[in-house]
Tab-separated table of C-alpha atoms in Angstrom:
chain	number	residue	atom	x	y	z
W	1	MET	CA	89.289	-99.129	11.314
W	2	LEU	CA	91.617	-101.876	12.571
W	3	VAL	CA	94.265	-100.734	11.576
W	4	TYR	CA	94.225	-97.538	13.439
W	5	PHE	CA	93.277	-98.611	16.585
W	6	ILE	CA	95.976	-101.080	16.304
W	7	VAL	CA	99.133	-98.152	15.674
W	8	TYR	CA	97.366	-95.964	18.206
W	9	ILE	CA	97.175	-98.754	20.837
W	10	PHE	CA	101.196	-99.335	20.569
W	11	VAL	CA	101.370	-95.798	20.532
W	12	MET	CA	100.256	-95.896	24.056
W	13	ALA	CA	101.500	-98.492	25.301
W	14	MET	CA	105.193	-97.474	23.640
W	15	THR	CA	104.216	-93.803	25.301
W	16	PHE	CA	103.165	-94.822	28.581
W	17	ARG	CA	106.469	-97.106	29.070
W	18	LYS	CA	109.559	-96.397	31.402
W	19	ASN	CA	112.120	-96.188	28.697
W	20	ASP	CA	115.885	-93.950	28.569
W	21	SER	CA	115.658	-90.712	25.491
W	22	SER	CA	117.558	-92.415	22.858
W	23	SER	CA	114.964	-95.028	22.897
W	24	ASP	CA	111.946	-92.832	22.861
W	25	LYS	CA	113.519	-91.356	20.016
W	26	GLY	CA	114.084	-94.352	17.864
W	27	LYS	CA	110.601	-95.683	18.937
W	28	CYS	CA	109.188	-92.339	17.701
W	29	ILE	CA	110.913	-92.540	14.527
W	30	PHE	CA	109.796	-95.850	13.464
W	31	PHE	CA	106.341	-95.104	14.371
W	32	LEU	CA	106.950	-92.250	11.752
W	33	PHE	CA	108.379	-94.219	9.185
W	34	PHE	CA	105.194	-96.510	9.682
W	35	LEU	CA	102.688	-93.682	9.737
W	36	GLY	CA	104.666	-92.828	6.204
W	37	PHE	CA	103.836	-96.047	4.952
W	38	LEU	CA	100.189	-96.022	5.965
W	39	GLY	CA	99.548	-92.341	4.529
W	40	TYR	CA	102.008	-93.138	1.243
W	41	PHE	CA	99.819	-95.474	-0.041
W	42	ARG	CA	96.558	-95.359	1.344
W	43	CYS	CA	94.512	-95.615	-1.720
W	44	PHE	CA	92.193	-93.317	-3.433
W	45	ASP	CA	89.885	-94.065	-1.392
W	46	VAL	CA	91.150	-92.257	1.929
W	47	GLY	CA	89.602	-89.407	2.826
W	48	ALA	CA	87.020	-87.233	1.947
W	49	ASP	CA	89.030	-84.003	-0.398
W	50	ASN	CA	90.491	-86.675	-3.188
W	51	ILE	CA	88.091	-86.791	-6.081
W	52	VAL	CA	89.030	-82.615	-6.418
W	53	TYR	CA	91.938	-82.681	-5.661
W	54	SER	CA	92.169	-84.772	-8.140
W	55	LEU	CA	90.865	-83.022	-10.766
W	56	ASN	CA	93.096	-80.014	-10.306
W	57	PHE	CA	96.134	-82.336	-10.324
W	58	ASN	CA	95.371	-83.967	-13.578
W	59	MET	CA	95.119	-80.648	-15.038
W	60	THR	CA	97.972	-78.393	-13.453
W	61	THR	CA	100.324	-78.040	-15.664
W	62	MET	CA	103.399	-75.304	-16.244
W	63	ASN	CA	101.135	-72.900	-17.454
W	64	PRO	CA	99.689	-70.694	-15.305
W	65	ASN	CA	96.282	-70.913	-17.063
W	66	SER	CA	95.362	-74.549	-16.381
W	67	PHE	CA	95.635	-74.046	-12.363
W	68	SER	CA	92.972	-74.364	-9.697
W	69	ALA	CA	90.713	-75.554	-12.724
W	70	TYR	CA	88.167	-77.452	-10.185
W	71	THR	CA	88.344	-75.486	-6.820
W	72	GLU	CA	90.733	-72.648	-6.085
W	73	PHE	CA	94.884	-73.626	-4.474
W	74	GLU	CA	96.549	-70.957	-3.753
W	75	ILE	CA	99.753	-70.352	-6.081
W	76	GLY	CA	102.342	-71.781	-4.847
W	77	PHE	CA	100.874	-74.891	-4.252
W	78	SER	CA	100.038	-75.410	-7.755
W	79	TYR	CA	103.719	-74.445	-8.845
W	80	VAL	CA	104.780	-77.352	-6.281
W	81	ILE	CA	102.370	-79.463	-8.002
W	82	ALA	CA	103.438	-78.190	-11.720
W	83	PHE	CA	107.311	-78.947	-10.690
W	84	PHE	CA	106.081	-82.434	-8.990
W	85	LYS	CA	104.057	-83.633	-12.312
W	86	ARG	CA	107.440	-82.370	-14.825
W	87	ILE	CA	109.762	-83.408	-12.347
W	88	ILE	CA	109.079	-86.845	-10.263
W	89	SER	CA	105.905	-88.202	-11.531
W	90	THR	CA	102.641	-87.412	-12.421
W	91	ASP	CA	100.149	-90.155	-10.313
W	92	TYR	CA	98.540	-88.352	-8.538
W	93	LEU	CA	98.825	-90.681	-5.346
W	94	THR	CA	102.390	-90.570	-5.712
W	95	PHE	CA	102.022	-86.727	-5.438
W	96	MET	CA	99.732	-87.501	-2.099
W	97	GLY	CA	102.133	-89.702	-0.328
W	98	ALA	CA	105.302	-87.432	-0.889
W	99	LEU	CA	103.879	-84.284	0.981
W	100	TYR	CA	102.535	-86.812	3.391
W	101	VAL	CA	105.798	-88.042	4.189
W	102	PHE	CA	107.177	-84.797	3.913
W	103	TRP	CA	104.862	-83.952	6.704
W	104	MET	CA	106.010	-86.869	8.997
W	105	ILE	CA	109.375	-85.125	8.738
W	106	SER	CA	108.634	-82.175	9.673
W	107	PHE	CA	106.365	-83.571	12.918
W	108	TYR	CA	109.361	-85.393	13.270
W	109	ARG	CA	111.604	-81.626	13.806
W	110	PHE	CA	108.836	-80.273	15.606
W	111	THR	CA	109.263	-83.065	18.382
W	112	SER	CA	112.724	-82.604	18.046
W	113	PHE	CA	112.620	-78.619	18.469
W	114	PHE	CA	110.200	-78.713	21.674
W	115	LYS	CA	112.184	-81.746	23.697
W	116	GLU	CA	109.286	-82.766	25.614
W	117	GLY	CA	109.661	-86.696	24.937
W	118	TYR	CA	109.152	-87.943	21.242
W	119	MET	CA	107.395	-90.670	22.031
W	120	LEU	CA	104.387	-88.453	24.241
W	121	THR	CA	104.019	-85.887	21.610
W	122	LEU	CA	103.943	-88.387	19.093
W	123	PHE	CA	100.788	-90.339	21.202
W	124	VAL	CA	99.276	-86.211	21.247
W	125	GLY	CA	99.190	-85.425	18.445
W	126	ILE	CA	98.398	-89.133	16.928
W	127	SER	CA	94.883	-88.564	19.736
W	128	LEU	CA	94.356	-85.298	18.279
W	129	LEU	CA	93.650	-86.421	14.228
W	130	TYR	CA	97.027	-84.515	13.420
W	131	PHE	CA	97.717	-87.208	11.347
W	132	THR	CA	94.299	-88.294	10.030
W	133	HIS	CA	93.315	-84.891	9.657
W	134	SER	CA	95.938	-84.208	6.785
W	135	TYR	CA	95.172	-87.990	4.461
W	136	ASN	CA	92.181	-84.274	3.928
W	137	ALA	CA	93.387	-81.256	4.605
W	138	MET	CA	96.287	-81.305	2.497
W	139	ARG	CA	97.553	-77.815	1.648
W	140	GLN	CA	97.154	-76.904	4.810
W	141	THR	CA	99.504	-79.675	6.938
W	142	PHE	CA	102.054	-79.042	4.030
W	143	ALA	CA	102.100	-75.073	4.668
W	144	LEU	CA	102.824	-76.290	8.252
W	145	SER	CA	104.952	-78.796	7.191
W	146	LEU	CA	107.189	-75.904	5.919
W	147	TYR	CA	106.172	-73.580	8.726
W	148	ILE	CA	107.932	-75.260	11.294
W	149	TYR	CA	111.533	-74.854	9.975
W	150	THR	CA	110.173	-71.187	11.273
W	151	LEU	CA	109.907	-71.593	14.578
W	152	PRO	CA	113.529	-70.908	15.780
W	153	LEU	CA	112.533	-67.390	14.401
W	154	LEU	CA	109.775	-66.721	16.851
W	155	PHE	CA	112.027	-67.481	19.464
W	156	SER	CA	114.804	-66.020	18.346
W	157	THR	CA	116.097	-62.940	19.920
W	158	LYS	CA	118.262	-61.458	17.511
W	159	LYS	CA	117.417	-59.010	15.611
W	160	TYR	CA	115.477	-58.817	12.683
W	161	SER	CA	114.290	-62.557	13.555
W	162	LEU	CA	110.480	-61.396	14.207
W	163	SER	CA	110.213	-59.921	11.339
W	164	LEU	CA	111.522	-62.890	8.937
W	165	TYR	CA	108.913	-65.114	10.668
W	166	ILE	CA	106.208	-62.311	10.142
W	167	GLY	CA	107.208	-62.136	6.783
W	168	LEU	CA	107.502	-66.014	5.828
W	169	CYS	CA	104.476	-66.605	7.513
W	170	ILE	CA	102.493	-63.881	5.262
W	171	LEU	CA	104.910	-66.012	2.292
W	172	ILE	CA	104.118	-69.641	3.235
W	173	GLY	CA	100.145	-68.394	4.006
W	174	MET	CA	99.940	-66.635	0.835
W	175	LEU	CA	101.867	-69.747	-1.495
W	176	PHE	CA	100.605	-73.175	0.014
W	177	HIS	CA	97.087	-72.347	2.381
W	178	ARG	CA	95.823	-68.327	3.476
W	179	THR	CA	95.081	-69.262	6.623
W	180	LEU	CA	98.587	-69.929	7.920
W	181	ILE	CA	98.862	-66.261	7.803
W	182	ILE	CA	97.160	-65.904	11.309
W	183	LEU	CA	100.523	-67.216	12.814
W	184	GLY	CA	102.069	-63.970	12.304
W	185	LEU	CA	100.042	-62.904	14.801
W	186	LEU	CA	102.044	-64.770	17.771
W	187	PRO	CA	105.222	-62.556	18.102
W	188	LEU	CA	102.737	-60.589	20.317
W	189	TYR	CA	102.867	-62.503	23.104
W	190	ARG	CA	106.412	-61.166	24.128
W	191	LEU	CA	104.522	-57.428	24.159
W	192	PRO	CA	104.657	-55.961	27.956
W	193	ILE	CA	100.323	-56.439	28.374
W	194	ILE	CA	100.692	-59.135	26.901
W	195	GLU	CA	102.289	-61.188	28.608
W	196	LYS	CA	101.767	-59.412	31.705
W	197	ILE	CA	98.044	-60.527	31.157
W	198	LEU	CA	99.091	-64.240	30.250
W	199	TYR	CA	99.839	-64.542	34.215
W	200	LYS	CA	96.805	-63.867	35.738
W	201	LYS	CA	95.228	-67.901	34.870
W	202	LYS	CA	92.017	-66.929	36.684
W	203	LEU	CA	90.926	-64.087	34.025
W	204	LEU	CA	92.110	-66.170	30.831
W	205	VAL	CA	90.505	-68.903	32.637
W	206	CYS	CA	87.325	-66.944	32.586
W	207	LEU	CA	87.656	-65.123	29.423
W	208	THR	CA	88.021	-68.649	27.445
W	209	PHE	CA	84.709	-70.118	28.650
W	210	MET	CA	83.453	-66.705	28.319
W	211	SER	CA	84.169	-67.070	24.231
W	212	LEU	CA	80.941	-70.231	24.354
W	213	LEU	CA	78.982	-66.835	24.393
W	214	ALA	CA	79.912	-66.942	20.836
W	215	PHE	CA	76.720	-69.972	20.798
W	216	VAL	CA	74.231	-67.353	22.080
W	217	LEU	CA	75.447	-64.333	19.952
W	218	LYS	CA	75.686	-65.943	16.311
W	219	GLY	CA	73.711	-63.478	14.738
W	220	SER	CA	75.903	-60.275	16.104
W	221	ILE	CA	78.959	-62.683	15.564
W	222	TYR	CA	78.245	-63.003	11.612
W	223	SER	CA	77.148	-59.307	11.125
W	224	LEU	CA	80.882	-58.231	12.711
W	225	LEU	CA	82.471	-60.557	10.265
W	226	SER	CA	80.048	-59.354	7.347
W	227	LYS	CA	81.846	-55.844	7.224
W	228	ALA	CA	85.432	-57.637	6.993
W	229	SER	CA	84.669	-58.846	3.226
W	230	ILE	CA	87.879	-57.205	2.064
W	231	PHE	CA	89.823	-60.525	4.954
W	232	LEU	CA	87.468	-62.565	3.517
W	233	ASP	CA	89.068	-61.783	-0.251
W	234	LEU	CA	92.586	-62.466	1.356
W	235	LEU	CA	91.285	-64.882	2.397
W	236	GLY	CA	89.960	-66.262	-0.826
W	237	GLU	CA	86.721	-67.737	-2.838
W	238	ARG	CA	87.000	-70.949	-1.017
W	239	TYR	CA	86.828	-69.328	2.368
W	240	SER	CA	84.382	-66.003	1.217
W	241	GLU	CA	82.172	-69.234	-0.287
W	242	TYR	CA	82.718	-70.540	3.588
W	243	TYR	CA	80.896	-67.132	5.042
W	244	GLU	CA	78.500	-66.820	2.526
W	245	VAL	CA	76.958	-70.015	3.612
W	246	ALA	CA	77.967	-69.264	7.886
W	247	GLU	CA	74.514	-67.603	7.853
W	248	ASN	CA	72.584	-71.061	7.394
W	249	ALA	CA	75.142	-73.494	7.866
W	250	GLU	CA	73.868	-77.501	8.605
W	251	LYS	CA	77.161	-77.894	10.113
W	252	THR	CA	78.865	-76.057	12.627
W	253	ALA	CA	80.587	-76.423	15.922
W	254	SER	CA	78.815	-78.697	17.939
W	255	ILE	CA	78.335	-76.999	21.709
W	256	PHE	CA	79.435	-79.844	23.367
W	257	SER	CA	82.075	-80.780	22.051
W	258	ALA	CA	83.106	-76.348	22.127
W	259	ILE	CA	82.309	-76.715	25.999
W	260	LEU	CA	84.789	-80.120	25.931
W	261	ASP	CA	87.657	-78.370	23.989
W	262	THR	CA	86.883	-75.126	26.033
W	263	PHE	CA	86.794	-76.798	29.670
W	264	ILE	CA	90.735	-78.713	28.457
W	265	VAL	CA	91.949	-75.296	26.572
W	266	SER	CA	91.336	-73.666	30.602
W	267	LEU	CA	92.592	-76.880	32.914
W	268	CYS	CA	95.652	-76.617	30.182
W	269	ILE	CA	96.229	-73.065	30.695
W	270	TRP	CA	95.849	-73.728	34.381
W	271	LEU	CA	98.380	-75.912	34.775
W	272	LEU	CA	101.393	-75.487	32.857
W	273	PRO	CA	103.798	-74.623	34.787
W	274	ILE	CA	105.595	-70.228	34.505
W	275	LYS	CA	108.391	-71.969	35.401
W	276	HIS	CA	108.445	-73.145	31.645
W	277	LYS	CA	110.824	-71.061	29.413
W	278	TYR	CA	107.671	-70.912	26.787
W	279	TYR	CA	105.039	-70.792	29.122
W	280	THR	CA	103.550	-67.186	27.627
W	281	PHE	CA	104.036	-68.316	24.064
W	282	PHE	CA	101.477	-71.877	24.651
W	283	VAL	CA	98.927	-69.658	26.754
W	284	PHE	CA	98.640	-67.386	24.333
W	285	SER	CA	98.791	-69.790	21.473
W	286	LEU	CA	96.356	-72.435	23.635
W	287	PHE	CA	93.604	-68.349	24.312
W	288	CYS	CA	93.998	-67.583	20.188
W	289	GLY	CA	93.225	-70.925	19.381
W	290	ILE	CA	89.901	-71.745	21.618
W	291	PHE	CA	88.730	-67.970	20.853
W	292	CYS	CA	89.027	-68.292	17.471
W	293	GLN	CA	86.954	-71.964	17.156
W	294	ASN	CA	84.864	-70.545	19.372
W	295	LEU	CA	83.485	-67.570	17.354
W	296	LEU	CA	84.008	-68.740	13.424
W	297	GLY	CA	82.988	-72.306	14.591
W	298	VAL	CA	80.013	-71.356	16.086
W	299	LEU	CA	79.291	-70.057	12.243
W	300	SER	CA	79.682	-72.649	10.061
W	301	ALA	CA	82.359	-76.177	11.239
W	302	LEU	CA	84.639	-75.358	7.560
W	303	PHE	CA	85.745	-72.528	9.936
W	304	LEU	CA	87.947	-74.810	12.285
W	305	ARG	CA	90.531	-75.749	10.031
W	306	VAL	CA	91.489	-71.919	11.037
W	307	SER	CA	92.530	-72.679	14.735
W	308	MET	CA	93.925	-75.722	13.917
W	309	ASN	CA	97.002	-74.052	13.270
W	310	PHE	CA	96.833	-72.181	16.654
W	311	PHE	CA	96.133	-75.943	18.259
W	312	LEU	CA	98.492	-77.458	16.381
W	313	PHE	CA	100.982	-76.011	19.727
W	314	GLU	CA	98.407	-77.972	22.209
W	315	ILE	CA	100.302	-80.713	21.728
W	316	ILE	CA	103.101	-80.056	23.403
W	317	ALA	CA	101.248	-77.879	25.938
W	318	ILE	CA	99.846	-80.782	26.922
W	319	ALA	CA	103.169	-83.138	26.686
W	320	ILE	CA	104.297	-80.388	28.872
W	321	ILE	CA	101.714	-80.861	31.631
W	322	LEU	CA	102.388	-85.647	30.854
W	323	ASN	CA	106.040	-84.799	31.596
W	324	GLU	CA	105.159	-83.059	35.358
W	325	LYS	CA	105.639	-85.535	38.455
W	326	LYS	CA	102.786	-84.548	39.967
W	327	LEU	CA	98.827	-83.516	38.949
W	328	SER	CA	98.602	-87.398	38.475
W	329	MET	CA	94.153	-86.824	38.253
W	330	CYS	CA	94.871	-84.027	35.944
W	331	LYS	CA	96.821	-86.205	33.619
W	332	ILE	CA	94.188	-88.817	33.155
W	333	ILE	CA	91.673	-86.280	32.397
W	334	LEU	CA	94.107	-85.223	30.083
W	335	VAL	CA	94.928	-88.541	28.415
W	336	ALA	CA	91.712	-89.540	28.229
W	337	TYR	CA	90.729	-86.353	26.420
W	338	CYS	CA	93.021	-87.615	23.661
W	339	ILE	CA	91.876	-91.110	24.154
W	340	LEU	CA	87.920	-89.557	23.419
W	341	ILE	CA	89.488	-87.227	20.487
W	342	PHE	CA	90.711	-89.557	18.459
W	343	VAL	CA	88.340	-92.766	19.338
W	344	LYS	CA	85.208	-91.127	18.314
W	345	ALA	CA	86.683	-89.436	14.964
W	346	ILE	CA	87.634	-93.178	13.916
W	347	VAL	CA	84.124	-94.240	14.587
W	348	LYS	CA	82.326	-91.572	12.970
W	349	ASN	CA	84.266	-91.533	10.226
W	350	PHE	CA	85.391	-87.872	10.050
W	351	ASP	CA	86.824	-87.014	7.074
W	352	ASP	CA	85.776	-90.586	5.226
W	353	ILE	CA	88.855	-92.094	6.685
W	354	VAL	CA	87.787	-95.434	7.419
W	355	PRO	CA	87.769	-98.346	5.699
W	356	TYR	CA	91.636	-97.493	5.095
W	357	THR	CA	92.547	-99.305	2.352
W	358	ASN	CA	96.466	-100.273	1.217
W	359	GLN	CA	98.117	-99.698	-2.235
W	360	LEU	CA	99.990	-102.656	-2.013
W	361	PHE	CA	97.261	-105.199	0.354
W	362	VAL	CA	94.193	-104.643	-3.031
């Protein structure tokens, strides 16, 4: 537990210390390197999914019949395992470490693409658990790592760029983690009718809080979802199982967490400066994320990974607001929220990441 807090405190201290942009970039690279070191050399008992992942890994060969022996993996991820074992190493932890290092590289690309402060983006990303959560959501994190390189297409005005972006979302999703397909909906923020609504902040905040009605209408949502069985089959065996246990799920999204997250998303929507060139995009992604979280999370906490894709952009949205010179009280609220999320996850040991043990020191 201690190593997580030490890293977090150092990152926070370096984030809110005045420095020039070149120093900010260098510190971000240093911390990403250190986080990559922690992720690459973590022991087998750090993370909840290692047992079943390692069983699949050990069974996988270049023969497709060996894929998904114990739990369903997308075919692309299975081939990545097979090629890794043939070319690089047959050691499971080496493979997972390589995926984590790739996530660090991609996250750096993510911070440099939006340019909202390297250390500030890193601080918010760590706070919102996109580093510790990736000890378990390995396939999804790998898919997001690949997805980050499609972002230039999403914002490009060139002909066919959006079609290529959507096609890549579908391809990455089908090959590596099917939830990523939903990010193919993001170009909808460009539609004139949607863009017009995205500037009506009061309406958006009201609709955001209305999504909390999902906790009252759980039965109706479950019934509606039952009519989408074809979509669930497309997502695969694992998500069909999530749905089957959802009606009586013991672990659903916490109402307190849902209210807090909804409040923060509403605050971000309200505070995001309209003058920002990506304003409509960030508002749309936040709005989609909180609706997805509240509507599906009420059925089972397992579905929250779908909203995790949208909330990748919450990292940048919060960074944009914290970069504003005014709004001091709101900055305090957002920083306090970030700290609360991180501390709660470590203290409650979400995803079995505590205690942290390192292969080099055991």
